[in-house]
Amino acid sequence: TQTVSQSDAHVTVFEGDSVELRCNYSYGGSIYLSWYIQHHGHGLQFLLKYYSGNPVVQGVNGFEAEFSKSDSSFHLRKASVHWSDSAVYFCAVSGFSNYNVLYFGSGTKLTVEP
Amino acid sequence: EAAVTQSPRNKVTVTGGNVTLSCRQTNSHNYMYWYRQDTGHGLRLIHYSYGAGNLQIGDVPDGYKATRTTQEDFFLLLELASPSQTSLYFCASSGGLGGRQNTLYFGAGTRLSVL
């Protein structure tokens, strides 16, 4: 059984601040990890993915995430946020044996204040 | 850019009613999915399919049927709707070949209210 935990339901920062959104997973084998973004009133959009190699992966709009096997984590970071980054962010995990089935966390709502 | 279209965008029905949610993707993806989104639960997988005529059960299938009639079309059926099925429903598709191909492309969602 795979689970994804996003411990922070809400995060509020100011424009220009850095931000880290946390994701921890529980899975017994090799995995894919990904992040998706959901702007209000829209479907989810892919941000980035990790499945092997360099544990730091780059995504769109300056986002990056770092995989840590020892911590079972895949935290999302951005060095300087913009008001347009306000959205809900979802972490997802899928196993190598059935990589087409993604299991999502409960999401973190990021609010960027001007 | 992958295109996934859901209809209707909003639906209101009564308890015991019959509802069909439709989804069409135009990118020849193998996989299609139905998720529901509820506050505090994130997205939960209801059913998915890897091709026409195929159906796989997800994590929360009770009360839902699904049918994949063609490569493009995937339907979610609620034959006796209950208030617990009030939710935001998303359809998604993916190429299904691994690596970058398991990226999901989502529709805009269908908001269903069961009174």
PDB file of C-alpha atoms in Angstrom:
ATOM      1  CA  THR A   1       0.000   0.000   0.000  1.00  0.00           C
ATOM      2  CA  GLN A   2       1.313   3.418  -0.908  1.00  0.00           C
ATOM      3  CA  THR A   3       0.453   6.579   0.960  1.00  0.00           C
ATOM      4  CA  VAL A   4       1.345  10.192   0.484  1.00  0.00           C
ATOM      5  CA  SER A   5       1.313  12.697   3.331  1.00  0.00           C
ATOM      6  CA  GLN A   6       1.297  16.442   2.919  1.00  0.00           C
ATOM      7  CA  SER A   7       1.487  17.704   6.462  1.00  0.00           C
ATOM      8  CA  ASP A   8       0.677  21.345   5.768  1.00  0.00           C
ATOM      9  CA  ALA A   9      -2.864  22.031   4.604  1.00  0.00           C
ATOM     10  CA  HIS A  10      -2.160  25.773   4.240  1.00  0.00           C
ATOM     11  CA  VAL A  11       1.021  27.788   3.745  1.00  0.00           C
ATOM     12  CA  THR A  12       1.084  31.582   3.499  1.00  0.00           C
ATOM     13  CA  VAL A  13       4.127  33.561   2.387  1.00  0.00           C
ATOM     14  CA  PHE A  14       4.864  36.994   0.941  1.00  0.00           C
ATOM     15  CA  GLU A  15       5.809  37.677  -2.648  1.00  0.00           C
ATOM     16  CA  GLY A  16       9.550  37.243  -3.093  1.00  0.00           C
ATOM     17  CA  ASP A  17       9.865  34.811  -0.191  1.00  0.00           C
ATOM     18  CA  SER A  18      11.156  31.287  -0.606  1.00  0.00           C
ATOM     19  CA  VAL A  19       8.832  28.407   0.103  1.00  0.00           C
ATOM     20  CA  GLU A  20       9.041  24.674   0.752  1.00  0.00           C
ATOM     21  CA  LEU A  21       5.993  22.427   0.511  1.00  0.00           C
ATOM     22  CA  ARG A  22       6.464  19.082   2.203  1.00  0.00           C
ATOM     23  CA  CYS A  23       5.631  15.633   0.928  1.00  0.00           C
ATOM     24  CA  ASN A  24       6.381  12.318   2.623  1.00  0.00           C
ATOM     25  CA  TYR A  25       5.531   8.955   1.180  1.00  0.00           C
ATOM     26  CA  SER A  26       5.255   5.371   2.279  1.00  0.00           C
ATOM     27  CA  TYR A  27       5.938   2.687  -0.305  1.00  0.00           C
ATOM     28  CA  GLY A  28       7.747  -0.617  -0.291  1.00  0.00           C
ATOM     29  CA  GLY A  29       9.464  -0.521  -3.665  1.00  0.00           C
ATOM     30  CA  SER A  30      10.818   1.678  -6.426  1.00  0.00           C
ATOM     31  CA  ILE A  31       8.608   4.632  -7.175  1.00  0.00           C
ATOM     32  CA  TYR A  32       7.817   7.612  -9.285  1.00  0.00           C
ATOM     33  CA  LEU A  33       7.144  10.864  -7.447  1.00  0.00           C
ATOM     34  CA  SER A  34       5.531  13.929  -8.934  1.00  0.00           C
ATOM     35  CA  TRP A  35       4.021  17.281  -8.113  1.00  0.00           C
ATOM     36  CA  TYR A  36       0.933  18.840  -9.650  1.00  0.00           C
ATOM     37  CA  ILE A  37      -0.550  22.318  -9.313  1.00  0.00           C
ATOM     38  CA  GLN A  38      -4.226  23.241  -9.265  1.00  0.00           C
ATOM     39  CA  HIS A  39      -5.276  26.828  -9.777  1.00  0.00           C
ATOM     40  CA  HIS A  40      -8.710  27.753  -8.467  1.00  0.00           C
ATOM     41  CA  GLY A  41     -11.477  26.387 -10.678  1.00  0.00           C
ATOM     42  CA  HIS A  42      -9.172  24.331 -12.877  1.00  0.00           C
ATOM     43  CA  GLY A  43      -7.898  20.803 -13.208  1.00  0.00           C
ATOM     44  CA  LEU A  44      -4.456  19.729 -12.077  1.00  0.00           C
ATOM     45  CA  GLN A  45      -1.373  20.430 -14.157  1.00  0.00           C
ATOM     46  CA  PHE A  46       1.927  18.588 -14.059  1.00  0.00           C
ATOM     47  CA  LEU A  47       4.895  20.406 -12.479  1.00  0.00           C
ATOM     48  CA  LEU A  48       7.728  17.890 -12.249  1.00  0.00           C
ATOM     49  CA  LYS A  49       8.640  14.259 -11.692  1.00  0.00           C
ATOM     50  CA  TYR A  50      11.393  12.089 -10.239  1.00  0.00           C
ATOM     51  CA  TYR A  51      12.064   8.433 -10.948  1.00  0.00           C
ATOM     52  CA  SER A  52      15.839   7.997 -11.010  1.00  0.00           C
ATOM     53  CA  GLY A  53      19.165   9.807 -11.205  1.00  0.00           C
ATOM     54  CA  ASN A  54      19.794  13.277  -9.826  1.00  0.00           C
ATOM     55  CA  PRO A  55      17.605  13.607  -6.720  1.00  0.00           C
ATOM     56  CA  VAL A  56      16.978  17.284  -7.451  1.00  0.00           C
ATOM     57  CA  VAL A  57      14.574  17.771 -10.327  1.00  0.00           C
ATOM     58  CA  GLN A  58      13.668  21.015 -12.008  1.00  0.00           C
ATOM     59  CA  GLY A  59      10.157  21.900 -13.084  1.00  0.00           C
ATOM     60  CA  VAL A  60       8.372  24.769 -14.714  1.00  0.00           C
ATOM     61  CA  ASN A  61       8.284  28.335 -13.380  1.00  0.00           C
ATOM     62  CA  GLY A  62      11.333  27.948 -11.118  1.00  0.00           C
ATOM     63  CA  PHE A  63      10.036  25.052  -9.042  1.00  0.00           C
ATOM     64  CA  GLU A  64      12.312  22.226  -8.009  1.00  0.00           C
ATOM     65  CA  ALA A  65      11.923  19.194  -5.778  1.00  0.00           C
ATOM     66  CA  GLU A  66      14.395  16.980  -3.982  1.00  0.00           C
ATOM     67  CA  PHE A  67      14.005  13.254  -3.435  1.00  0.00           C
ATOM     68  CA  SER A  68      15.338  11.763  -0.212  1.00  0.00           C
ATOM     69  CA  LYS A  69      15.152   8.005   0.200  1.00  0.00           C
ATOM     70  CA  SER A  70      16.366   8.164   3.790  1.00  0.00           C
ATOM     71  CA  ASP A  71      13.632  10.617   4.766  1.00  0.00           C
ATOM     72  CA  SER A  72      10.990   9.193   2.396  1.00  0.00           C
ATOM     73  CA  SER A  73      10.406  12.716   1.198  1.00  0.00           C
ATOM     74  CA  PHE A  74       9.951  14.704  -1.981  1.00  0.00           C
ATOM     75  CA  HIS A  75       9.679  18.350  -0.942  1.00  0.00           C
ATOM     76  CA  LEU A  76       8.860  21.085  -3.442  1.00  0.00           C
ATOM     77  CA  ARG A  77      10.748  24.387  -3.304  1.00  0.00           C
ATOM     78  CA  LYS A  78      10.818  27.748  -4.960  1.00  0.00           C
ATOM     79  CA  ALA A  79      13.390  30.453  -4.224  1.00  0.00           C
ATOM     80  CA  SER A  80      11.191  33.486  -4.883  1.00  0.00           C
ATOM     81  CA  VAL A  81       7.433  33.164  -5.178  1.00  0.00           C
ATOM     82  CA  HIS A  82       5.075  35.326  -7.218  1.00  0.00           C
ATOM     83  CA  TRP A  83       1.406  36.043  -6.485  1.00  0.00           C
ATOM     84  CA  SER A  84       0.502  33.822  -9.453  1.00  0.00           C
ATOM     85  CA  ASP A  85       1.969  30.831  -7.600  1.00  0.00           C
ATOM     86  CA  SER A  86      -1.055  30.893  -5.286  1.00  0.00           C
ATOM     87  CA  ALA A  87      -2.694  27.517  -5.860  1.00  0.00           C
ATOM     88  CA  VAL A  88      -3.143  24.072  -4.368  1.00  0.00           C
ATOM     89  CA  TYR A  89      -0.177  21.746  -4.778  1.00  0.00           C
ATOM     90  CA  PHE A  90      -0.494  17.983  -4.826  1.00  0.00           C
ATOM     91  CA  CYS A  91       2.214  15.396  -4.370  1.00  0.00           C
ATOM     92  CA  ALA A  92       1.674  11.998  -6.011  1.00  0.00           C
ATOM     93  CA  VAL A  93       3.371   8.593  -5.941  1.00  0.00           C
ATOM     94  CA  SER A  94       3.183   5.569  -8.219  1.00  0.00           C
ATOM     95  CA  GLY A  95       4.989   2.275  -8.029  1.00  0.00           C
ATOM     96  CA  PHE A  96       7.275   0.894 -10.717  1.00  0.00           C
ATOM     97  CA  SER A  97       5.075  -2.173 -11.078  1.00  0.00           C
ATOM     98  CA  ASN A  98       1.993  -0.089 -11.886  1.00  0.00           C
ATOM     99  CA  TYR A  99       3.417   3.330 -12.711  1.00  0.00           C
ATOM    100  CA  ASN A 100       0.298   4.481 -14.492  1.00  0.00           C
ATOM    101  CA  VAL A 101      -1.744   4.591 -11.294  1.00  0.00           C
ATOM    102  CA  LEU A 102      -0.994   7.703  -9.247  1.00  0.00           C
ATOM    103  CA  TYR A 103      -1.949   8.161  -5.606  1.00  0.00           C
ATOM    104  CA  PHE A 104      -2.286  11.738  -4.454  1.00  0.00           C
ATOM    105  CA  GLY A 105      -1.771  13.502  -1.151  1.00  0.00           C
ATOM    106  CA  SER A 106      -4.417  15.761   0.348  1.00  0.00           C
ATOM    107  CA  GLY A 107      -2.840  18.911  -1.064  1.00  0.00           C
ATOM    108  CA  THR A 108      -1.268  22.094   0.298  1.00  0.00           C
ATOM    109  CA  LYS A 109      -2.900  25.425  -0.402  1.00  0.00           C
ATOM    110  CA  LEU A 110      -0.240  28.065  -1.003  1.00  0.00           C
ATOM    111  CA  THR A 111      -1.247  31.698  -0.593  1.00  0.00           C
ATOM    112  CA  VAL A 112       1.197  34.366  -1.714  1.00  0.00           C
ATOM    113  CA  GLU A 113       0.492  37.751  -0.149  1.00  0.00           C
ATOM    114  CA  PRO A 114       1.541  40.945  -1.986  1.00  0.00           C
TER     115      PRO A 114
ATOM    116  CA  GLU B   1      -0.878  19.988 -25.289  1.00  0.00           C
ATOM    117  CA  ALA B   2      -3.112  17.122 -24.186  1.00  0.00           C
ATOM    118  CA  ALA B   3      -6.822  17.900 -24.302  1.00  0.00           C
ATOM    119  CA  VAL B   4      -9.298  16.293 -21.916  1.00  0.00           C
ATOM    120  CA  THR B   5     -12.872  17.520 -22.018  1.00  0.00           C
ATOM    121  CA  GLN B   6     -15.455  16.756 -19.370  1.00  0.00           C
ATOM    122  CA  SER B   7     -19.193  17.263 -19.510  1.00  0.00           C
ATOM    123  CA  PRO B   8     -21.273  18.523 -17.906  1.00  0.00           C
ATOM    124  CA  ARG B   9     -19.302  21.040 -15.870  1.00  0.00           C
ATOM    125  CA  ASN B  10     -21.998  21.173 -13.226  1.00  0.00           C
ATOM    126  CA  LYS B  11     -24.763  18.736 -12.345  1.00  0.00           C
ATOM    127  CA  VAL B  12     -27.443  18.669  -9.684  1.00  0.00           C
ATOM    128  CA  THR B  13     -29.488  15.553  -9.046  1.00  0.00           C
ATOM    129  CA  VAL B  14     -31.612  14.053  -6.297  1.00  0.00           C
ATOM    130  CA  THR B  15     -30.928  11.060  -4.090  1.00  0.00           C
ATOM    131  CA  GLY B  16     -31.599   7.912  -6.086  1.00  0.00           C
ATOM    132  CA  GLY B  17     -31.108   9.677  -9.380  1.00  0.00           C
ATOM    133  CA  ASN B  18     -29.170   8.404 -12.352  1.00  0.00           C
ATOM    134  CA  VAL B  19     -26.113  10.393 -13.501  1.00  0.00           C
ATOM    135  CA  THR B  20     -23.579   9.947 -16.277  1.00  0.00           C
ATOM    136  CA  LEU B  21     -20.382  11.971 -16.414  1.00  0.00           C
ATOM    137  CA  SER B  22     -18.563  12.064 -19.738  1.00  0.00           C
ATOM    138  CA  CYS B  23     -14.916  12.452 -20.621  1.00  0.00           C
ATOM    139  CA  ARG B  24     -13.197  12.638 -23.993  1.00  0.00           C
ATOM    140  CA  GLN B  25      -9.475  12.858 -24.685  1.00  0.00           C
ATOM    141  CA  THR B  26      -8.064  13.672 -28.102  1.00  0.00           C
ATOM    142  CA  ASN B  27      -4.433  12.598 -27.757  1.00  0.00           C
ATOM    143  CA  SER B  28      -4.666   8.851 -28.310  1.00  0.00           C
ATOM    144  CA  HIS B  29      -3.647   8.147 -24.723  1.00  0.00           C
ATOM    145  CA  ASN B  30      -3.979   4.571 -23.551  1.00  0.00           C
ATOM    146  CA  TYR B  31      -4.945   5.285 -19.958  1.00  0.00           C
ATOM    147  CA  MET B  32      -7.951   7.188 -18.655  1.00  0.00           C
ATOM    148  CA  TYR B  33      -8.947   7.768 -15.049  1.00  0.00           C
ATOM    149  CA  TRP B  34     -11.780   9.037 -12.876  1.00  0.00           C
ATOM    150  CA  TYR B  35     -10.887  10.735  -9.600  1.00  0.00           C
ATOM    151  CA  ARG B  36     -13.007  12.493  -7.030  1.00  0.00           C
ATOM    152  CA  GLN B  37     -11.724  15.445  -5.044  1.00  0.00           C
ATOM    153  CA  ASP B  38     -12.947  16.186  -1.558  1.00  0.00           C
ATOM    154  CA  THR B  39     -11.607  18.586   1.050  1.00  0.00           C
ATOM    155  CA  GLY B  40      -9.163  16.832   3.336  1.00  0.00           C
ATOM    156  CA  HIS B  41      -8.849  13.797   1.077  1.00  0.00           C
ATOM    157  CA  GLY B  42      -7.154  15.145  -1.996  1.00  0.00           C
ATOM    158  CA  LEU B  43      -7.845  13.080  -5.105  1.00  0.00           C
ATOM    159  CA  ARG B  44      -9.057   9.530  -4.779  1.00  0.00           C
ATOM    160  CA  LEU B  45      -9.077   7.097  -7.678  1.00  0.00           C
ATOM    161  CA  ILE B  46     -12.479   5.632  -8.555  1.00  0.00           C
ATOM    162  CA  HIS B  47     -11.860   3.653 -11.779  1.00  0.00           C
ATOM    163  CA  TYR B  48      -9.364   3.611 -14.592  1.00  0.00           C
ATOM    164  CA  SER B  49      -8.919   1.959 -17.950  1.00  0.00           C
ATOM    165  CA  TYR B  50      -5.997   1.115 -20.228  1.00  0.00           C
ATOM    166  CA  GLY B  51      -8.007   0.784 -23.418  1.00  0.00           C
ATOM    167  CA  ALA B  52     -11.404   0.435 -25.017  1.00  0.00           C
ATOM    168  CA  GLY B  53     -13.462  -2.192 -23.231  1.00  0.00           C
ATOM    169  CA  ASN B  54     -11.078  -2.394 -20.272  1.00  0.00           C
ATOM    170  CA  LEU B  55     -11.957  -1.365 -16.718  1.00  0.00           C
ATOM    171  CA  GLN B  56      -9.863  -1.416 -13.565  1.00  0.00           C
ATOM    172  CA  ILE B  57     -11.072  -0.747 -10.044  1.00  0.00           C
ATOM    173  CA  GLY B  58      -9.531   2.076  -8.045  1.00  0.00           C
ATOM    174  CA  ASP B  59      -9.582   2.843  -4.337  1.00  0.00           C
ATOM    175  CA  VAL B  60     -13.171   4.120  -3.939  1.00  0.00           C
ATOM    176  CA  PRO B  61     -15.293   2.239  -6.501  1.00  0.00           C
ATOM    177  CA  ASP B  62     -18.427   1.613  -4.411  1.00  0.00           C
ATOM    178  CA  GLY B  63     -21.521   3.176  -5.973  1.00  0.00           C
ATOM    179  CA  TYR B  64     -19.775   3.852  -9.304  1.00  0.00           C
ATOM    180  CA  LYS B  65     -19.645   2.094 -12.616  1.00  0.00           C
ATOM    181  CA  ALA B  66     -17.491   3.107 -15.544  1.00  0.00           C
ATOM    182  CA  THR B  67     -17.268   2.233 -19.178  1.00  0.00           C
ATOM    183  CA  ARG B  68     -14.591   2.904 -21.808  1.00  0.00           C
ATOM    184  CA  THR B  69     -16.396   2.747 -25.107  1.00  0.00           C
ATOM    185  CA  THR B  70     -13.554   3.928 -27.365  1.00  0.00           C
ATOM    186  CA  GLN B  71      -9.936   5.034 -27.062  1.00  0.00           C
ATOM    187  CA  GLU B  72     -11.250   8.573 -26.601  1.00  0.00           C
ATOM    188  CA  ASP B  73     -14.320   8.188 -24.374  1.00  0.00           C
ATOM    189  CA  PHE B  74     -14.620   7.207 -20.722  1.00  0.00           C
ATOM    190  CA  PHE B  75     -17.892   7.473 -18.784  1.00  0.00           C
ATOM    191  CA  LEU B  76     -18.636   7.408 -15.068  1.00  0.00           C
ATOM    192  CA  LEU B  77     -22.093   6.184 -14.042  1.00  0.00           C
ATOM    193  CA  LEU B  78     -23.884   6.744 -10.773  1.00  0.00           C
ATOM    194  CA  GLU B  79     -27.038   4.627 -10.971  1.00  0.00           C
ATOM    195  CA  LEU B  80     -28.464   5.409  -7.525  1.00  0.00           C
ATOM    196  CA  ALA B  81     -26.833   8.659  -6.506  1.00  0.00           C
ATOM    197  CA  SER B  82     -26.381   9.390  -2.819  1.00  0.00           C
ATOM    198  CA  PRO B  83     -25.469  12.628  -0.996  1.00  0.00           C
ATOM    199  CA  SER B  84     -22.058  11.105  -0.134  1.00  0.00           C
ATOM    200  CA  GLN B  85     -21.263  11.268  -3.848  1.00  0.00           C
ATOM    201  CA  THR B  86     -21.481  15.038  -3.868  1.00  0.00           C
ATOM    202  CA  SER B  87     -17.995  15.948  -5.002  1.00  0.00           C
ATOM    203  CA  LEU B  88     -15.759  17.407  -7.685  1.00  0.00           C
ATOM    204  CA  TYR B  89     -14.952  14.758 -10.297  1.00  0.00           C
ATOM    205  CA  PHE B  90     -11.896  14.823 -12.507  1.00  0.00           C
ATOM    206  CA  CYS B  91     -11.101  12.800 -15.567  1.00  0.00           C
ATOM    207  CA  ALA B  92      -7.502  12.375 -16.648  1.00  0.00           C
ATOM    208  CA  SER B  93      -5.527  10.575 -19.319  1.00  0.00           C
ATOM    209  CA  SER B  94      -1.948   9.453 -19.811  1.00  0.00           C
ATOM    210  CA  GLY B  95       0.168   7.839 -22.494  1.00  0.00           C
ATOM    211  CA  GLY B  96       0.920   4.807 -20.335  1.00  0.00           C
ATOM    212  CA  LEU B  97       4.360   3.878 -21.639  1.00  0.00           C
ATOM    213  CA  GLY B  98       6.383   4.775 -18.518  1.00  0.00           C
ATOM    214  CA  GLY B  99       8.890   7.560 -17.937  1.00  0.00           C
ATOM    215  CA  ARG B 100       7.368  10.820 -19.083  1.00  0.00           C
ATOM    216  CA  GLN B 101       4.342   8.942 -20.412  1.00  0.00           C
ATOM    217  CA  ASN B 102       2.733   8.489 -17.004  1.00  0.00           C
ATOM    218  CA  THR B 103       2.170  12.213 -16.686  1.00  0.00           C
ATOM    219  CA  LEU B 104      -1.550  12.797 -16.151  1.00  0.00           C
ATOM    220  CA  TYR B 105      -3.487  15.363 -18.143  1.00  0.00           C
ATOM    221  CA  PHE B 106      -6.630  16.503 -16.384  1.00  0.00           C
ATOM    222  CA  GLY B 107      -9.966  17.837 -17.501  1.00  0.00           C
ATOM    223  CA  ALA B 108     -11.499  20.920 -15.907  1.00  0.00           C
ATOM    224  CA  GLY B 109     -13.748  18.890 -13.605  1.00  0.00           C
ATOM    225  CA  THR B 110     -17.442  18.236 -13.049  1.00  0.00           C
ATOM    226  CA  ARG B 111     -19.063  19.492  -9.880  1.00  0.00           C
ATOM    227  CA  LEU B 112     -21.838  17.117  -8.824  1.00  0.00           C
ATOM    228  CA  SER B 113     -24.380  17.865  -6.124  1.00  0.00           C
ATOM    229  CA  VAL B 114     -26.727  15.147  -4.891  1.00  0.00           C
ATOM    230  CA  LEU B 115     -29.609  16.614  -2.899  1.00  0.00           C
TER     231      LEU B 115
END
